CSV table of C-alpha atoms in Angstrom, one decimal:
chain,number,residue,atom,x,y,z
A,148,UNK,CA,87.1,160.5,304.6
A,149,UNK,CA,86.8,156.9,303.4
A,150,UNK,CA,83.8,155.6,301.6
A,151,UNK,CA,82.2,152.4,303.3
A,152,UNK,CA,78.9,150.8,302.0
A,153,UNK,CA,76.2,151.6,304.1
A,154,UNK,CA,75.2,148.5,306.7
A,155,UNK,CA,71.7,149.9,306.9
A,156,UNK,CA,71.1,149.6,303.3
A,157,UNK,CA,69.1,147.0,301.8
A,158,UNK,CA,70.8,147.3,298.5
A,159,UNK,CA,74.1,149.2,299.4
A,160,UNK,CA,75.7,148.6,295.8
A,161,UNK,CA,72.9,150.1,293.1
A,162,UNK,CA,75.1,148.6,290.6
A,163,UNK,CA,73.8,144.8,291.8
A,164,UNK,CA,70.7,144.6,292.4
A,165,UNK,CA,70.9,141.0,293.2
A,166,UNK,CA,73.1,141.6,296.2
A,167,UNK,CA,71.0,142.4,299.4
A,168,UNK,CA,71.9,143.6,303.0
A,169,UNK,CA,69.3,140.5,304.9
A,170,UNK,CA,69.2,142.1,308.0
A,171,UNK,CA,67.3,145.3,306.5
A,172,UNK,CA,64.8,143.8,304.4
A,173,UNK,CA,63.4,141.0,307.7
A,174,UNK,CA,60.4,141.2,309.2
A,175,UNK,CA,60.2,138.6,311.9
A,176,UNK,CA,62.2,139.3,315.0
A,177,UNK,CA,62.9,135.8,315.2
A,178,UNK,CA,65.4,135.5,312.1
A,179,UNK,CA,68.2,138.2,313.5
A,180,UNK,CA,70.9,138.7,310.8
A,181,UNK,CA,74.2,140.6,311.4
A,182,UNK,CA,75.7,143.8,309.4
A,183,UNK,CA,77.0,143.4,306.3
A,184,UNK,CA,75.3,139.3,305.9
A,185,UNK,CA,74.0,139.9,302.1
A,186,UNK,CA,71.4,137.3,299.8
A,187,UNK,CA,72.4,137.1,296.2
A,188,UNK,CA,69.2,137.0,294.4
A,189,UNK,CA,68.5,138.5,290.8
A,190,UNK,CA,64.9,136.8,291.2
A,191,UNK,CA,64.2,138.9,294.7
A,192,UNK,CA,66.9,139.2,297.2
A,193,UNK,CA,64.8,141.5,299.4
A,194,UNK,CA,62.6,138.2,299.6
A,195,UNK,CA,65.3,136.0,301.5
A,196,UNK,CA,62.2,135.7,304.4
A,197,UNK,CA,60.5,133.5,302.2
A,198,UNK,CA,63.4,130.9,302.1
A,199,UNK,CA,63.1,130.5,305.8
A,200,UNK,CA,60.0,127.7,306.2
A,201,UNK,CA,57.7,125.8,308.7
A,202,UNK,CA,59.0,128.9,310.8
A,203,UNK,CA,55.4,129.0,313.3
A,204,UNK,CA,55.2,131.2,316.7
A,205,UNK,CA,54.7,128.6,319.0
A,206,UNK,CA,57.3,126.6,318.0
A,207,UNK,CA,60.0,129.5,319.3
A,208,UNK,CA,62.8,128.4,317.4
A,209,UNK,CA,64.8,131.2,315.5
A,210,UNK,CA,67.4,131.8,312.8
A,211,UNK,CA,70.4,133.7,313.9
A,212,UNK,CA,73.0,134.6,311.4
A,213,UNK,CA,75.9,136.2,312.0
A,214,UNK,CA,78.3,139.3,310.4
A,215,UNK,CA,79.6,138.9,306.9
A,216,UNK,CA,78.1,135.7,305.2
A,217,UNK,CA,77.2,135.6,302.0
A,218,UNK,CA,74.4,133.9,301.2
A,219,UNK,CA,73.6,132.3,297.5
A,220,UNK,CA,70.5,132.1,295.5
A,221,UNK,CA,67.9,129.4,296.6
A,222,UNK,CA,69.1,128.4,299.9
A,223,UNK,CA,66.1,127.2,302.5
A,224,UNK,CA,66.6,127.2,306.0
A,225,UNK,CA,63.5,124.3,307.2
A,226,UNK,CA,62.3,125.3,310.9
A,227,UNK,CA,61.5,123.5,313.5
A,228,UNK,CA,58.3,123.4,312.5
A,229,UNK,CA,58.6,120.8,309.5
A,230,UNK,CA,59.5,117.8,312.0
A,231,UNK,CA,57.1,115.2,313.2
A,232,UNK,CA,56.4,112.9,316.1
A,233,UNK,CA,58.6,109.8,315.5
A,234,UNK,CA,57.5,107.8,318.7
A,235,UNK,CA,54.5,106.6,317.0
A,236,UNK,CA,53.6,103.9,314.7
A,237,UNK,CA,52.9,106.8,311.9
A,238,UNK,CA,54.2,110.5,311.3
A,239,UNK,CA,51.2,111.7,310.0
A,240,UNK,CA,50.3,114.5,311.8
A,241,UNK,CA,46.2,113.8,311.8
A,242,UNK,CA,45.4,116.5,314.4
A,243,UNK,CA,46.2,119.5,312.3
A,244,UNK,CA,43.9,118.5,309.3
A,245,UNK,CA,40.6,119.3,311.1
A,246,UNK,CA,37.6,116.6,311.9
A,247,UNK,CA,37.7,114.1,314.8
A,248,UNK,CA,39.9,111.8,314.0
A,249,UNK,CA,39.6,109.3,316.8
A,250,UNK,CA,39.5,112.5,319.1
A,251,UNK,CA,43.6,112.7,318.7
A,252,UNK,CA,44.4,116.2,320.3
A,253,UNK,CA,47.5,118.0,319.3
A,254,UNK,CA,50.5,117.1,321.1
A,255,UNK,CA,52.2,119.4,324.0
A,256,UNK,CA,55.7,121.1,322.5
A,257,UNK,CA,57.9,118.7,324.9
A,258,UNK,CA,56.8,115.8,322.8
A,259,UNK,CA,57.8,116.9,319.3
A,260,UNK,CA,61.4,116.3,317.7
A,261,UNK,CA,62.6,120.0,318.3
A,262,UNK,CA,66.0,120.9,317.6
A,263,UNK,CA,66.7,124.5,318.8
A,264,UNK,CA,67.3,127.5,317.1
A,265,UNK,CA,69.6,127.2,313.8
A,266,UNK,CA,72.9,129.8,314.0
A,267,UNK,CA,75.1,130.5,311.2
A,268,UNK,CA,78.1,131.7,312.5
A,269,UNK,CA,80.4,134.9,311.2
A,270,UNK,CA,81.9,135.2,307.6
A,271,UNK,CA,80.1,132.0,306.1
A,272,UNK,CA,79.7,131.4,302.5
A,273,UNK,CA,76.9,129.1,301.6
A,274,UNK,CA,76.6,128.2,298.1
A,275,UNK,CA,73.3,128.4,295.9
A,276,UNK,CA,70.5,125.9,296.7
A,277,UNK,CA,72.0,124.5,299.9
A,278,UNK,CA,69.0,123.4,302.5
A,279,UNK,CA,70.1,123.6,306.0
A,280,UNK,CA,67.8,121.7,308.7
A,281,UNK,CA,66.2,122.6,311.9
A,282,UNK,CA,68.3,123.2,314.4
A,283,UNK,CA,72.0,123.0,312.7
A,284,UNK,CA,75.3,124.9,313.9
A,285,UNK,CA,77.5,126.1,311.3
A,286,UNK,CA,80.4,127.5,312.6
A,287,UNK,CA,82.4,130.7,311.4
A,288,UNK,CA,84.2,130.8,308.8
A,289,UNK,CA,82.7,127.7,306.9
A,290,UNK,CA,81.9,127.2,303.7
A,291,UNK,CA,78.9,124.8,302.3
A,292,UNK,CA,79.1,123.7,299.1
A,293,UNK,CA,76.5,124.1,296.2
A,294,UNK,CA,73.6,121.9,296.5
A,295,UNK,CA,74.2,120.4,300.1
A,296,UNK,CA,71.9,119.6,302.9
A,297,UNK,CA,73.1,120.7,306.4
A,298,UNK,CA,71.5,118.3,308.5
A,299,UNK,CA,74.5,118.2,311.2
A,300,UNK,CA,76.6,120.8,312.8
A,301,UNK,CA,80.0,121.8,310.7
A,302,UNK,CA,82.7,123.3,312.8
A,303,UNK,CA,84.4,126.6,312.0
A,304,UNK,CA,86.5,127.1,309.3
A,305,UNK,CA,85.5,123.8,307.5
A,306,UNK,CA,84.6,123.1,303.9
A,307,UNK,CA,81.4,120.5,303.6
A,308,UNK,CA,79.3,119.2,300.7
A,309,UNK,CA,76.9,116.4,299.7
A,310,UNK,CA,73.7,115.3,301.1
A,311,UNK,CA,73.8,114.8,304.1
A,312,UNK,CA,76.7,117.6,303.6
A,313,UNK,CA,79.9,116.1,306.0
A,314,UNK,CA,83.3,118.2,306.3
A,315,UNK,CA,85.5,117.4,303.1
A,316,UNK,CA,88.7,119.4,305.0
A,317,UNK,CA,89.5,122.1,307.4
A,318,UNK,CA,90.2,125.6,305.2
A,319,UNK,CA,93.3,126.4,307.4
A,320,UNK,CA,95.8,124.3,309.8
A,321,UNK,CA,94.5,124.2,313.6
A,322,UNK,CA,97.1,127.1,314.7
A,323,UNK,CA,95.2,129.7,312.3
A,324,UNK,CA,91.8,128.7,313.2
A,325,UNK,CA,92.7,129.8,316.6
A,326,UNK,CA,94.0,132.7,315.9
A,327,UNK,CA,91.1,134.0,313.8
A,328,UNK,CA,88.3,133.0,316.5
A,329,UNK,CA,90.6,134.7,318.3
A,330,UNK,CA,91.0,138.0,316.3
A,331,UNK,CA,87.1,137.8,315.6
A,332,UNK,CA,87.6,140.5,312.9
A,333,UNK,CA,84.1,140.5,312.1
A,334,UNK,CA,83.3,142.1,315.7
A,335,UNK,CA,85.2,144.9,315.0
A,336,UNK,CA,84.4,148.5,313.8
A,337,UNK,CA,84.2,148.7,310.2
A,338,UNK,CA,87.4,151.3,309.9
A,339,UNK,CA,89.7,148.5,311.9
A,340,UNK,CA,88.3,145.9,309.3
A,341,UNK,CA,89.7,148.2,307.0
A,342,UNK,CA,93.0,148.7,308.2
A,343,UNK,CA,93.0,144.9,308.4
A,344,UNK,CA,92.2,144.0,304.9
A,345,UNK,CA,95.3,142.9,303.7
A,346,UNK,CA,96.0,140.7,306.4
A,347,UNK,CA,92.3,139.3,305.5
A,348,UNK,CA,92.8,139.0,302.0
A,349,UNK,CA,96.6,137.7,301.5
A,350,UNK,CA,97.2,133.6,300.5
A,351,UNK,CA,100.2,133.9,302.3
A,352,UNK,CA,99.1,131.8,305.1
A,353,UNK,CA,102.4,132.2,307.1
A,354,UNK,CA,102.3,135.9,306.3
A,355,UNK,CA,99.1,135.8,307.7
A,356,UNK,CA,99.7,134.2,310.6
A,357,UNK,CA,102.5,136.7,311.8
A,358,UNK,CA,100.3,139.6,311.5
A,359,UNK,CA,97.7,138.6,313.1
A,360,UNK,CA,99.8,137.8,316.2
A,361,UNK,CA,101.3,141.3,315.8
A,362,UNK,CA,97.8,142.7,316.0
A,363,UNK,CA,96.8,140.8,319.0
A,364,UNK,CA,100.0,141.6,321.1
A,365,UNK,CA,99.6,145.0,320.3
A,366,UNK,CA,96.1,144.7,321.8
């Protein structure tokens, strides 16, 4: 019987200690991470709940990861909660700093610059002190580059960089995007993952590409 790491694990390779499953080491049911989504930390992966900011209750945004991303040292993801009013004459958010202040009152949720929750899709790498903000999309398969801000949505199975981080080139042609949102390997039980491996792992794009339409017309 084949060996597989354990999903459950928070450290499922002793070996690297850096490397850490996310999902097991989460406290807040708000940030929901996939199997097999690891942090690469040597200063405290098992900490990767402290990169996650201005992340309050009542807001009731969340942080939803997917299967399979690998996640670099020193990426933040900045909640909802670090945005302020922009209607106003001033941003300054007097109201949370105690006293009177002209009797200002909180404002209700509706009229605050909320953006949603922020979903990183399947099989993502983000690179190491990348900052994604409130309320970004990024779909699966990306890749962010070191040292980006994600302030927009990225589609799947794009490269982007810079600050503000924008799409640099599409990692495959059109036909072989759609065929991997299609396969969705990442779904799949870790045995058939297995079996799929060199299809996964080959730079024979081509080569690729006819397997992968084998698989799914056998299906």
């Amino acid at each position: 019987m084949k060996h597989y790491p354990d999903k459950n694990a928070a450290f499922p390779n002793p070996a690297i200690p850096s490397l850490c499953y996310i999902k097991n080491v989460v406290k807040n049911p708000k940030i929901i991470v996939g199997d097999y989504t690891y942090y690469d930390d040597i200063d405290g992966a098992d900490r990767f709940e402290e990169h996650v900011t201005h992340f309050y209750d009542f807001i009731g945004d969340r942080l939803i990861i997917g299967n399979f991303c690998a996640i670099a040292k020193g990426v933040n993801f900045i909640m909802n909660g670090a945005n302020h009013r922009m209607d106003c004459a001033t941003t300054y958010p007097f109201y949370i700093m105690g006293g009177d202040w002209g009797g200002m009152i909180s404002p209700i949720k509706d009229e605050l610059p909320l953006k949603g929750d922020t979903v990183i899709g399947n099989d993502v790498w983000i690179g190491q002190n990348v900052t994604v903000m409130p309320g970004v999309h990024i779909g699966d398969g990306a890749i962010i580059g070191a040292n980006s801000t994600v302030a927009s949505n990225i589609p799947p199975y794009c490269i982007a960089v810079g600050n503000p981080a924008r799409v640099v080139r599409k990692r495959f042609d059109d036909e072989t995007i759609e065929l991997l949102e299609q396969l969705r390997w990442w779904d799949k039980p870790i045995e058939e993952i297995d079996v799929l491996l060199p299809v996964l792992t080959t730079p024979d794009i081509e080569e690729m590409k006819v397997a992968i339409h084998k698989y799914i017309d056998k299906k």
